[in-house]
Coordinates of C-alpha atoms and ligand atoms in Angstrom, one line a residue:
X1 CA 42.5 26.3 -5.4
X2 CA 39.5 24.0 -6.2
X3 CA 36.6 24.4 -3.8
X4 CA 34.2 21.6 -3.9
X5 CA 30.6 22.9 -3.9
X6 CA 28.3 21.3 -1.3
X7 CA 25.2 20.0 -3.1
X8 CA 21.8 19.9 -1.5
X9 CA 22.2 16.2 -1.0
X10 CA 25.3 16.7 1.1
X11 CA 23.2 18.8 3.4
X12 CA 20.8 16.0 4.4
X13 CA 21.2 15.2 8.1
X14 CA 21.3 11.5 9.0
X15 CA 20.6 10.7 12.6
X16 CA 20.3 6.9 12.2
X17 CA 18.6 6.2 15.5
X18 CA 17.8 2.6 14.5
X19 CA 21.4 1.5 14.4
X20 CA 22.5 3.8 17.2
X21 CA 20.1 2.3 19.7
X22 CA 19.5 -1.3 18.7
X23 CA 21.8 -4.3 18.7
X24 CA 23.8 -5.0 15.5
X25 CA 24.8 -8.3 14.0
X26 CA 28.5 -8.6 15.0
X27 CA 29.4 -10.4 11.8
X28 CA 30.0 -7.9 9.0
X29 CA 30.8 -10.2 6.2
X30 CA 28.0 -10.4 3.7
X31 CA 26.9 -14.0 3.3
X32 CA 23.5 -15.7 3.8
X33 CA 23.0 -16.8 7.4
X34 CA 20.6 -16.9 10.4
X35 CA 21.3 -13.7 12.3
X36 CA 20.7 -14.1 16.0
X37 CA 20.0 -11.5 18.8
X38 CA 20.3 -8.6 16.4
X39 CA 17.9 -6.2 14.7
X40 CA 20.0 -5.6 11.6
X41 CA 23.3 -6.4 9.8
X42 CA 25.6 -3.8 8.3
X43 CA 25.8 -4.3 4.6
X44 CA 26.8 -2.3 1.5
X45 CA 24.8 -2.0 -1.7
X46 CA 26.2 -3.6 -4.8
X47 CA 27.9 -1.2 -7.3
X48 CA 26.2 -1.1 -10.6
X49 CA 27.6 -0.4 -14.1
X50 CA 25.5 2.2 -15.7
X51 CA 22.6 3.7 -13.7
X52 CA 19.9 5.8 -15.4
X53 CA 17.3 7.8 -13.6
X54 CA 13.8 6.8 -14.8
X55 CA 11.6 8.9 -12.6
X56 CA 11.5 10.6 -9.2
X57 CA 8.7 11.9 -7.0
X58 CA 8.8 15.7 -6.8
X59 CA 6.6 15.7 -3.6
X60 CA 8.7 13.2 -1.9
X61 CA 11.9 15.0 -2.8
X62 CA 10.5 18.2 -1.4
X63 CA 9.5 16.5 1.8
X64 CA 13.1 15.4 2.3
X65 CA 14.4 18.8 1.4
X66 CA 15.9 17.8 -2.0
X67 CA 15.6 20.4 -4.7
X68 CA 14.6 19.7 -8.3
X69 CA 18.2 20.6 -9.4
X70 CA 19.6 18.1 -7.0
X71 CA 17.2 15.4 -8.3
X72 CA 18.5 16.0 -11.8
X73 CA 22.1 15.6 -10.9
X74 CA 24.3 12.6 -11.6
X75 CA 25.0 12.4 -7.9
X76 CA 21.3 11.8 -7.1
X77 CA 21.2 8.9 -9.5
X78 CA 24.4 7.5 -8.1
X79 CA 23.3 7.9 -4.5
X80 CA 19.9 6.3 -5.0
X81 CA 21.2 3.3 -6.9
X82 CA 23.7 2.7 -4.1
X83 CA 26.9 3.6 -6.0
X84 CA 27.8 6.6 -3.9
X85 CA 27.4 7.4 -0.2
X86 CA 26.6 10.6 1.5
X87 CA 28.3 11.4 4.7
X88 CA 26.3 10.1 7.6
X89 CA 24.8 7.1 5.8
X90 CA 25.2 3.8 7.5
X91 CA 23.7 1.1 5.3
X92 CA 22.1 -2.0 6.9
X93 CA 19.6 -4.7 6.3
X94 CA 16.9 -5.4 8.9
X95 CA 16.2 -8.8 10.5
X96 CA 12.6 -10.0 10.7
X97 CA 10.5 -13.1 10.3
X98 CA 6.9 -13.7 9.2
X99 CA 3.9 -15.9 8.6
X100 CA 3.7 -16.5 4.9
X101 CA 0.3 -17.6 3.7
X102 CA -0.6 -18.6 7.2
X103 CA 2.5 -20.5 8.0
X104 CA 5.4 -19.5 10.2
X105 CA 8.4 -19.0 7.8
X106 CA 11.2 -18.2 10.2
X107 CA 13.8 -15.6 9.4
X108 CA 13.0 -13.5 6.3
X109 CA 14.6 -10.1 6.6
X110 CA 15.6 -7.5 4.1
X111 CA 16.7 -9.9 1.4
X112 CA 17.0 -7.2 -1.2
X113 CA 16.4 -4.0 0.7
X114 CA 19.3 -2.0 2.1
X115 CA 18.6 0.9 4.4
X116 CA 20.8 4.0 3.8
X117 CA 19.9 5.5 7.1
X118 CA 17.3 7.9 8.6
X119 CA 17.2 11.6 7.9
X120 CA 15.5 14.3 9.9
X121 CA 14.1 17.0 7.7
X122 CA 13.7 20.7 8.5
X123 CA 10.3 20.0 10.1
X124 CA 12.0 17.5 12.4
X125 CA 10.3 14.6 10.6
X126 CA 12.1 11.3 10.5
X127 CA 12.4 9.5 7.2
X128 CA 14.1 6.2 6.6
X129 CA 15.6 5.7 3.1
X130 CA 15.8 2.2 1.7
X131 CA 17.0 0.9 -1.6
X132 CA 15.1 -2.0 -2.9
X133 CA 17.0 -4.2 -5.4
X134 CA 20.5 -3.0 -4.4
X135 CA 22.1 -6.5 -4.0
X136 CA 22.3 -9.4 -1.7
X137 CA 22.3 -9.3 2.1
X138 CA 22.6 -11.9 4.9
X139 CA 18.8 -12.3 4.6
X140 CA 18.8 -13.1 0.8
X141 CA 18.4 -16.8 1.3
X142 CA 18.6 -18.4 -2.1
X143 CA 17.8 -15.3 -4.1
X144 CA 19.9 -12.6 -5.7
X145 CA 18.9 -9.4 -3.8
X146 CA 17.9 -7.7 -7.1
X147 CA 14.7 -6.3 -8.5
X148 CA 13.5 -6.0 -12.1
X149 CA 12.2 -3.0 -13.9
X150 CA 8.6 -4.2 -14.1
X151 CA 8.2 -4.7 -10.4
X152 CA 10.1 -1.5 -9.6
X153 CA 7.8 0.5 -11.8
X154 CA 4.9 -1.0 -10.1
X155 CA 6.2 -0.3 -6.6
X156 CA 7.3 3.3 -7.5
X157 CA 4.0 4.3 -9.1
X158 CA 1.7 2.6 -6.6
X159 CA 3.4 4.1 -3.6
X160 CA 2.9 7.6 -4.9
X161 CA -0.6 6.9 -6.3
X162 CA -1.7 5.6 -2.9
X163 CA -0.2 8.6 -1.2
X164 CA -2.2 10.9 -3.4
X165 CA -5.4 8.9 -2.8
X166 CA -4.9 9.8 0.9
X167 CA -4.0 6.2 1.9
X168 CA -1.3 5.5 4.5
X169 CA 1.6 4.1 2.6
X170 CA 5.4 3.9 2.3
X171 CA 6.6 6.3 -0.3
X172 CA 9.0 6.2 -3.2
X173 CA 11.6 8.8 -4.0
X174 CA 13.2 7.5 -7.1
X175 CA 13.4 4.8 -9.7
X176 CA 16.7 4.0 -11.3
X177 CA 17.7 1.5 -13.9
X178 CA 21.0 -0.3 -12.9
X179 CA 22.2 -1.0 -16.5
X180 CA 22.6 -4.6 -15.4
X181 CA 20.5 -7.7 -16.2
X182 CA 18.6 -9.9 -13.9
X183 CA 17.2 -13.3 -14.7
X184 CA 13.6 -14.2 -13.7
X185 CA 11.3 -17.0 -14.3
X186 CA 8.2 -14.8 -14.1
X187 CA 5.6 -17.6 -13.7
X188 CA 7.8 -20.2 -12.2
X189 CA 7.2 -22.4 -15.2
X190 CA 10.7 -23.0 -16.5
X191 CA 10.9 -19.9 -18.7
X192 CA 13.6 -17.8 -17.3
X193 CA 14.2 -14.5 -19.1
X194 CA 16.7 -11.8 -18.9
X195 CA 15.2 -8.6 -17.6
X196 CA 16.4 -5.0 -16.8
X197 CA 17.5 -4.5 -13.2
X198 CA 16.3 -1.5 -11.3
X199 CA 16.4 0.1 -7.8
X200 CA 13.6 2.0 -6.1
X201 CA 14.4 4.2 -3.1
X202 CA 11.6 3.7 -0.7
X203 CA 10.9 6.1 2.1
X204 CA 8.9 5.8 5.3
X205 CA 9.1 7.0 8.9
X206 CA 9.9 3.4 9.8
X207 CA 10.1 0.1 7.9
X208 CA 9.4 -2.0 11.1
X209 CA 6.9 -4.8 10.4
X210 CA 4.9 -7.1 12.5
X211 CA 7.4 -9.8 11.7
X212 CA 10.2 -7.6 13.1
X213 CA 8.8 -8.5 16.6
X214 CA 7.8 -12.1 15.8
X215 CA 11.3 -13.2 15.0
X216 CA 12.6 -12.4 18.5
X217 CA 9.7 -14.1 20.3
X218 CA 10.0 -17.2 18.1
X219 CA 13.7 -17.5 19.1
X220 CA 13.0 -16.7 22.8
X221 CA 15.2 -13.5 22.5
X222 CA 12.8 -11.6 24.8
X223 CA 15.5 -9.0 25.8
X224 CA 15.9 -7.9 22.2
X225 CA 12.1 -8.0 21.7
X226 CA 11.7 -5.6 24.6
X227 CA 14.5 -3.3 23.2
X228 CA 12.7 -3.2 19.8
X229 CA 9.3 -2.6 21.3
X230 CA 10.6 0.2 23.5
X231 CA 12.5 1.8 20.7
X232 CA 9.5 1.7 18.4
X233 CA 7.2 3.3 21.0
X234 CA 9.8 6.0 21.9
X235 CA 10.6 6.8 18.2
X236 CA 7.3 6.4 16.4
X237 CA 4.7 6.6 19.1
X238 CA 6.1 9.3 21.4
X239 CA 2.6 10.3 22.6
X240 CA 2.4 7.0 24.5
X241 CA 5.5 7.8 26.5
X242 CA 4.4 8.9 30.0
X243 CA 6.0 11.8 32.0
X244 CA 8.2 9.5 34.0
X245 CA 9.5 8.1 30.6
X246 CA 9.0 4.6 31.8
X247 CA 7.2 2.0 29.6
X248 CA 5.1 -0.6 31.2
X249 CA 2.5 -3.3 30.4
X250 CA -0.1 -0.5 30.1
X251 CA 2.0 1.3 27.5
X252 CA 2.5 -1.9 25.5
X253 CA -1.3 -2.5 25.4
X254 CA -2.0 1.1 24.5
X255 CA 0.5 0.7 21.7
X256 CA -1.0 -2.5 20.5
X257 CA -4.5 -1.0 20.5
X258 CA -3.3 1.9 18.4
X259 CA -1.8 -0.5 15.9
X260 CA -5.2 -2.3 15.7
X261 CA -6.8 1.1 15.0
X262 CA -4.4 2.3 12.3
X263 CA -4.4 -1.1 10.6
X264 CA -8.2 -1.1 10.5
X265 CA -8.2 2.4 8.9
X266 CA -5.6 1.3 6.3
X267 CA -7.7 -1.6 5.3
X268 CA -10.9 0.5 5.1
X269 CA -9.1 2.7 2.6
X270 CA -8.0 -0.3 0.6
X271 CA -11.7 -1.5 0.4
X272 CA -12.8 2.1 -0.5
X273 CA -10.7 2.2 -3.7
X274 CA -10.6 -1.5 -4.6
X275 CA -6.9 -2.1 -3.7
X276 CA -5.9 -5.7 -3.3
X277 CA -2.5 -6.0 -1.6
X278 CA -2.0 -9.6 -2.8
X279 CA 0.6 -10.8 -0.1
X280 CA -0.6 -9.8 3.3
X281 CA 2.0 -11.9 5.1
X282 CA 3.0 -10.6 8.5
X283 CA 6.4 -9.5 7.2
X284 CA 4.4 -7.2 4.9
X285 CA 2.4 -5.5 7.6
X286 CA 3.8 -2.2 8.8
X287 CA 3.8 -1.3 12.4
X288 CA 2.7 2.2 11.5
X289 CA -0.3 0.9 9.5
X290 CA 1.2 1.9 6.2
X291 CA 0.6 0.0 3.0
X292 CA 4.0 -1.7 2.5
X293 CA 5.7 -4.1 0.0
X294 CA 4.1 -3.5 -3.3
X295 CA 4.4 -6.9 -5.1
X296 CA 1.6 -8.8 -6.8
X297 CA -1.0 -6.2 -5.8
X298 CA -3.8 -5.1 -8.0
X299 CA -6.9 -2.9 -8.4
X300 CA -10.4 -4.2 -8.9
X301 CA -11.6 -3.3 -12.4
X302 CA -15.0 -5.1 -12.3
X303 CA -16.2 -5.4 -8.7
X304 CA -15.3 -9.0 -7.8
X305 CA -14.9 -9.5 -4.1
X306 CA -13.2 -12.9 -4.7
X307 CA -10.5 -11.5 -6.9
X308 CA -6.8 -11.7 -6.1
X309 CA -4.1 -10.7 -8.6
X310 CA -1.5 -13.1 -7.1
X311 CA -1.2 -16.3 -9.1
X312 CA 0.7 -17.9 -6.1
X313 CA -2.6 -17.6 -4.2
X314 CA -4.9 -18.5 -7.0
X315 CA -6.3 -21.7 -5.4
X316 CA -6.9 -20.7 -1.8
X317 CA -7.4 -16.9 -2.5
X318 CA -6.4 -16.2 1.0
X319 CA -5.6 -12.6 0.2
X320 CA -8.6 -11.8 -2.0
X321 CA -10.3 -8.4 -1.8
X322 CA -13.2 -9.4 0.5
X323 CA -11.0 -11.2 3.0
X324 CA -8.5 -8.4 3.6
X325 CA -10.2 -7.1 6.7
X326 CA -10.2 -10.6 8.3
X327 CA -6.6 -11.3 7.3
X328 CA -5.5 -8.0 8.9
X329 CA -7.1 -9.2 12.1
X330 CA -5.3 -12.6 11.9
X331 CA -2.0 -10.8 11.4
X332 CA -2.8 -8.6 14.4
X333 CA -3.3 -11.7 16.5
X334 CA 0.1 -13.0 15.4
X335 CA 1.5 -9.6 16.5
X336 CA -0.3 -10.0 19.9
X337 CA 1.3 -13.4 20.3
X338 CA 4.7 -11.8 19.6
X339 CA 4.3 -9.1 22.2
X340 CA 2.6 -11.4 24.8
X341 CA 5.8 -12.2 26.7
X342 CA 6.1 -8.5 27.7
X343 CA 2.5 -8.4 29.1
X344 CA 1.7 -12.0 30.1
X345 CA -2.0 -11.3 30.2
X346 CA -4.5 -12.4 27.6
X347 CA -7.5 -10.3 28.3
X348 CA -6.0 -6.8 27.3
X349 CA -5.0 -8.3 24.0
X350 CA -8.5 -9.7 23.4
X351 CA -10.0 -6.3 24.2
X352 CA -7.7 -4.6 21.7
X353 CA -8.5 -7.1 19.0
X354 CA -12.2 -6.4 19.7
X355 CA -11.4 -2.7 19.2
X356 CA -10.1 -3.7 15.7
X357 CA -13.5 -5.2 14.8
X358 CA -15.5 -2.3 16.2
X359 CA -13.3 0.4 14.7
X360 CA -13.2 -1.4 11.3
X361 CA -17.0 -1.7 11.2
X362 CA -17.6 1.9 12.3
X363 CA -15.0 3.2 9.8
X364 CA -16.2 1.0 7.0
X365 CA -19.8 2.1 7.4
X366 CA -18.9 5.7 7.4
X367 CA -16.7 5.1 4.3
X368 CA -19.6 3.5 2.5
X369 CA -22.0 6.3 3.5
X370 CA -19.4 8.8 2.0
X371 CA -19.1 6.8 -1.2
X372 CA -22.8 6.9 -1.6
X373 CA -22.9 10.6 -0.7
X374 CA -24.9 10.3 2.5
X375 CA -24.3 13.0 5.0
X376 CA -25.7 11.2 8.0
X377 CA -26.4 7.5 8.2
X378 CA -27.6 5.0 10.6
X379 CA -26.8 1.3 10.6
X380 CA -30.4 0.4 11.2
X381 CA -31.8 2.5 8.3
X382 CA -29.0 2.4 5.8
X383 CA -27.2 -0.9 6.5
X384 CA -29.7 -2.6 4.1
X385 CA -29.0 -0.1 1.3
X386 CA -25.3 -1.0 1.4
X387 CA -25.9 -4.7 1.7
X388 CA -28.2 -4.7 -1.3
X389 CA -25.9 -2.7 -3.5
X390 CA -22.9 -5.0 -2.6
X391 CA -25.0 -8.0 -3.6
X392 CA -25.9 -6.5 -6.9
X393 CA -22.4 -5.2 -7.9
X394 CA -20.7 -8.6 -8.3
X395 CA -23.5 -10.3 -10.2
X396 CA -22.7 -8.6 -13.5
X397 CA -19.3 -7.2 -14.4
X398 CA -19.4 -3.5 -13.4
X399 CA -16.4 -1.3 -13.0
X400 CA -16.1 -0.3 -9.4
X401 CA -14.3 3.0 -9.8
X402 CA -16.5 4.2 -12.7
X403 CA -19.7 3.1 -10.9
X404 CA -19.0 5.1 -7.7
X405 CA -17.7 8.1 -9.6
X406 CA -20.8 8.2 -11.9
X407 CA -23.2 7.7 -9.0
X408 CA -22.6 11.3 -8.2
X409 CA -24.4 12.2 -11.5
X410 CA -27.6 10.4 -10.6
X411 CA -30.7 12.6 -10.7
X412 CA -32.2 12.1 -7.4
X413 CA -34.5 15.1 -7.2
X414 CA -36.9 14.2 -10.0
X415 CA -39.2 11.5 -8.8
X416 CA -40.9 11.0 -12.2
X417 CA -37.9 9.6 -14.2
X418 CA -38.4 6.4 -16.2
X419 CA -36.2 3.4 -15.4
X420 CA -34.1 4.1 -18.4
X421 CA -33.6 7.8 -17.5
X422 CA -32.6 6.8 -13.9
X423 CA -30.0 4.3 -14.8
X424 CA -28.6 6.3 -17.8
X425 CA -25.7 8.1 -16.0
X426 CA -24.4 4.7 -14.9
X427 CA -24.6 2.7 -18.1
X428 CA -21.0 3.2 -19.0
X429 CA -19.8 1.5 -15.8
X430 CA -20.9 -2.0 -16.9
X431 CA -18.5 -4.0 -19.0
X432 CA -21.3 -5.2 -21.3
X433 CA -24.5 -3.4 -20.5
X434 CA -26.2 -4.8 -23.6
X435 CA -25.9 -8.3 -22.0
X436 CA -27.4 -7.3 -18.7
X437 CA -30.7 -9.2 -18.1
X438 CA -34.0 -7.4 -17.7
X439 CA -34.4 -9.0 -14.3
X440 CA -31.0 -7.7 -13.1
X441 CA -31.8 -4.2 -14.5
X442 CA -35.1 -4.0 -12.8
X443 CA -33.5 -5.1 -9.5
X444 CA -30.8 -2.4 -10.0
X445 CA -33.4 0.3 -10.8
X446 CA -35.3 -0.8 -7.7
X447 CA -32.2 -0.2 -5.6
X448 CA -31.7 3.2 -7.3
X449 CA -35.3 4.2 -6.4
X450 CA -34.7 3.4 -2.8
X451 CA -31.3 5.1 -2.9
X452 CA -32.7 8.3 -4.6
X453 CA -35.6 8.4 -2.1
X454 CA -33.1 8.2 0.7
X455 CA -31.1 11.1 -0.9
X456 CA -34.3 13.3 -1.1
X457 CA -34.5 12.9 2.7
X458 CA -31.3 14.8 3.1
X459 CA -30.8 18.4 2.8
X460 CA -28.1 18.7 0.1
X461 CA -28.0 20.1 -3.4
X462 CA -26.8 17.8 -6.3
X463 CA -23.7 20.0 -6.7
X464 CA -22.7 19.9 -3.1
X465 CA -23.3 16.1 -2.9
X466 CA -21.2 15.5 -6.1
X467 CA -18.4 17.6 -4.8
X468 CA -18.4 15.5 -1.6
X469 CA -18.5 12.2 -3.3
X470 CA -15.7 13.2 -5.7
X471 CA -13.4 13.5 -2.7
X472 CA -13.7 9.8 -1.8
X473 CA -14.5 8.2 -5.1
X474 CA -11.4 8.6 -7.3
X475 CA -11.6 9.1 -11.0
X476 CA -8.1 7.7 -11.6
X477 CA -6.7 4.6 -10.1
X478 CA -3.5 2.8 -11.1
X479 CA -5.2 0.2 -13.1
X480 CA -3.1 -2.9 -13.7
X481 CA -3.2 -2.6 -17.4
X482 CA -2.0 1.0 -17.3
X483 CA 1.1 0.0 -15.3
X484 CA 1.7 -2.8 -17.7
X485 CA 1.6 -0.4 -20.7
X486 CA 4.1 1.9 -19.0
X487 CA 6.3 -1.1 -18.2
X488 CA 6.3 -2.3 -21.8
X489 CA 7.4 1.2 -22.9
X490 CA 10.0 1.6 -20.2
X491 CA 11.4 -1.8 -21.1
X492 CA 12.2 -0.3 -24.6
X493 CA 13.8 2.7 -23.0
X494 CA 10.8 5.1 -23.2
X495 CA 10.0 6.4 -19.7
X496 CA 7.4 8.9 -20.8
X497 CA 4.3 6.8 -19.7
X498 CA 5.9 6.1 -16.2
X499 CA 6.2 9.8 -15.7
X500 CA 2.8 10.5 -17.3
X501 CA 1.1 8.0 -14.9
X502 CA 3.0 9.5 -12.0
X503 CA 1.5 12.9 -12.9
X504 CA -2.1 11.7 -13.6
X505 CA -2.1 9.7 -10.3
X506 CA -1.1 12.8 -8.4
X507 CA -4.6 14.2 -8.8
X508 CA -6.8 11.1 -8.6
X509 CA -9.9 13.0 -7.5
X510 CA -9.7 15.7 -10.2
X511 CA -11.4 15.6 -13.5
X512 CA -8.3 16.2 -15.7
X513 CA -10.3 16.4 -18.8
X514 CA -7.4 15.9 -21.2
X515 CA -6.5 12.6 -19.4
X516 CA -9.8 10.8 -19.9
X517 CA -8.1 7.8 -21.4
X518 CA -6.6 7.0 -18.1
X519 CA -10.0 6.8 -16.5
X520 CA -11.3 4.2 -18.9
X521 CA -12.4 0.6 -18.2
X522 CA -9.9 -2.2 -18.6
X523 CA -9.8 -3.0 -22.3
X524 CA -10.7 -6.5 -23.4
X525 CA -7.2 -7.4 -24.4
X526 CA -6.0 -6.9 -20.8
X527 CA -8.7 -9.2 -19.3
X528 CA -6.4 -12.2 -18.8
X529 CA -3.1 -10.9 -19.8
X530 CA 0.0 -11.5 -17.6
X531 CA 0.8 -8.3 -15.7
X532 CA -2.7 -7.0 -16.1
X533 CA -4.8 -9.4 -14.2
X534 CA -2.4 -12.0 -13.0
X535 CA 0.8 -11.4 -11.2
X536 CA 3.3 -13.7 -9.5
X537 CA 5.6 -13.0 -6.6
X538 CA 8.5 -13.0 -9.0
X539 CA 10.0 -9.6 -9.0
Ligands
AMP1 P1 8.2 -10.5 -0.3 O1 7.3 -11.5 -0.8 O2 8.6 -9.4 -1.2 O3 7.6 -9.9 1.0 O4 9.6 -11.2 0.2 C1 9.6 -12.1 1.2 C2 11.0 -12.3 1.6 O5 11.9 -12.7 0.5 C3 11.7 -11.1 2.2 O6 12.6 -11.4 3.2 C4 12.4 -10.5 1.0 O7 13.5 -9.7 1.3 C5 12.9 -11.8 0.3 N1 13.1 -11.6 -1.1 C6 12.2 -11.4 -2.1 N2 12.8 -11.3 -3.3 C7 14.1 -11.4 -3.1 C8 15.2 -11.3 -4.0 N3 15.1 -11.1 -5.3 N4 16.5 -11.5 -3.4 C9 16.6 -11.7 -2.1 N5 15.6 -11.7 -1.2 C10 14.3 -11.6 -1.7
MG2 MG1 8.2 -8.4 2.1

């Protein structure tokens, strides 16, 4: 008798609360349409010819209770490309809308993301699994529902890099090549190319976005809006549910206030590491304050607050680095408008939005103090120090990550240093130090003198201070050009650099002496190269 062994994957427990408790689209045929009065549509992933596993995240697998052996199995590749189902899976695509670049865009939805279901792990944590690039859904509009290797490598690596940097984010379990081809016109300039198709399995406690609520309000479907709000609070914000289990206006406001807070914290983290999301549309804002939808994102190399990697946004630069905090607030205002029908009072929303500003400012100042290695700080005394530095940094190309990392090496105890000796530990951070003017250098040194004097007023040893600074100023970030090098190799069938970057970015605050090359400044060839400094939404 043949006894089928039960693999670790078969033991995953799906509870699928989202589909169990929320209204489904009654149409089950898979064609593009407007889906009314429903939170999702049932849809199956497309079957692919020849899937190959490129990489997986050990940490994410462990979190889900999937062993290393299970990840190496053919079944794992098949399941996480969408070719095979585990018992309990109930695939669906979510309905949502959104403001894109400031304009209401109507229904968007999971056009190329298919949720497999939600599992509950041994620690009773809920994780939704979602395949990105697994084929068309009712929300695919005029697109194909697929994803190419380059954008999938970027999403996979960045999700995990952000996690290890300690930044709230959706996660990535796996990256699988489909063995099929996808046609993309990368810069929308009449040059379509055939690219390799891929599927990333994304993981998060919830994939609900600001736009998930907006769609119902925009259509006047307030009963569904209420169902989704109540579901979200009960599932993901259980601490807001009172003893009598009833949700009321007060609960909705407390909930919204918490979203303001978590969103503020997420953006402070982005500003800390120089992450530019690139497409902060309201459909790309997670209700849990997670970084979501890794598309044309980028990392600041030289500190340029006006920079955005997204070529689609090149003129207006709506989503540039310096404007991210303001855009998050604008998005929260759109969310407030969406929830308003459940509260019908403006003042509490205004107060919550004020909380965003207050919380953001407070967290931002404390983050800046930590980046500079200050133990205590006061806005009155230290505000000027931050401001002066942030005026100096964009003037001459200086690498943001290297600058803050090296700042920990400044000699602040010896008051008798010459200008040259004082600035020496930082010289490598400038892209062309030899071209830096005398005037700029002397203003910089002037700032350093104020800064070191400030440090001398604190009771901290250089070693202790350095240790502290190294926990907030990463040495390794997923520089745009590094991803591009890994993509170029992966395109030729060599996945080694994808896996190498995954490993290096798992310890972004450690020295990793043998990995110095990944901590270097952007090389000159990458300055204006597609994929390295400029990215389109095409993916
Ligand atoms: P994004 O810019 O990735 O946030 O996508 C905006 C909307 O377009 C979402 O509804 C996506 O699901 C959808 N979308 C993006 N790319 C594709 C694609 N290749 N096929 C179908 N829908 C897509
Ligand atoms: Mg999106």
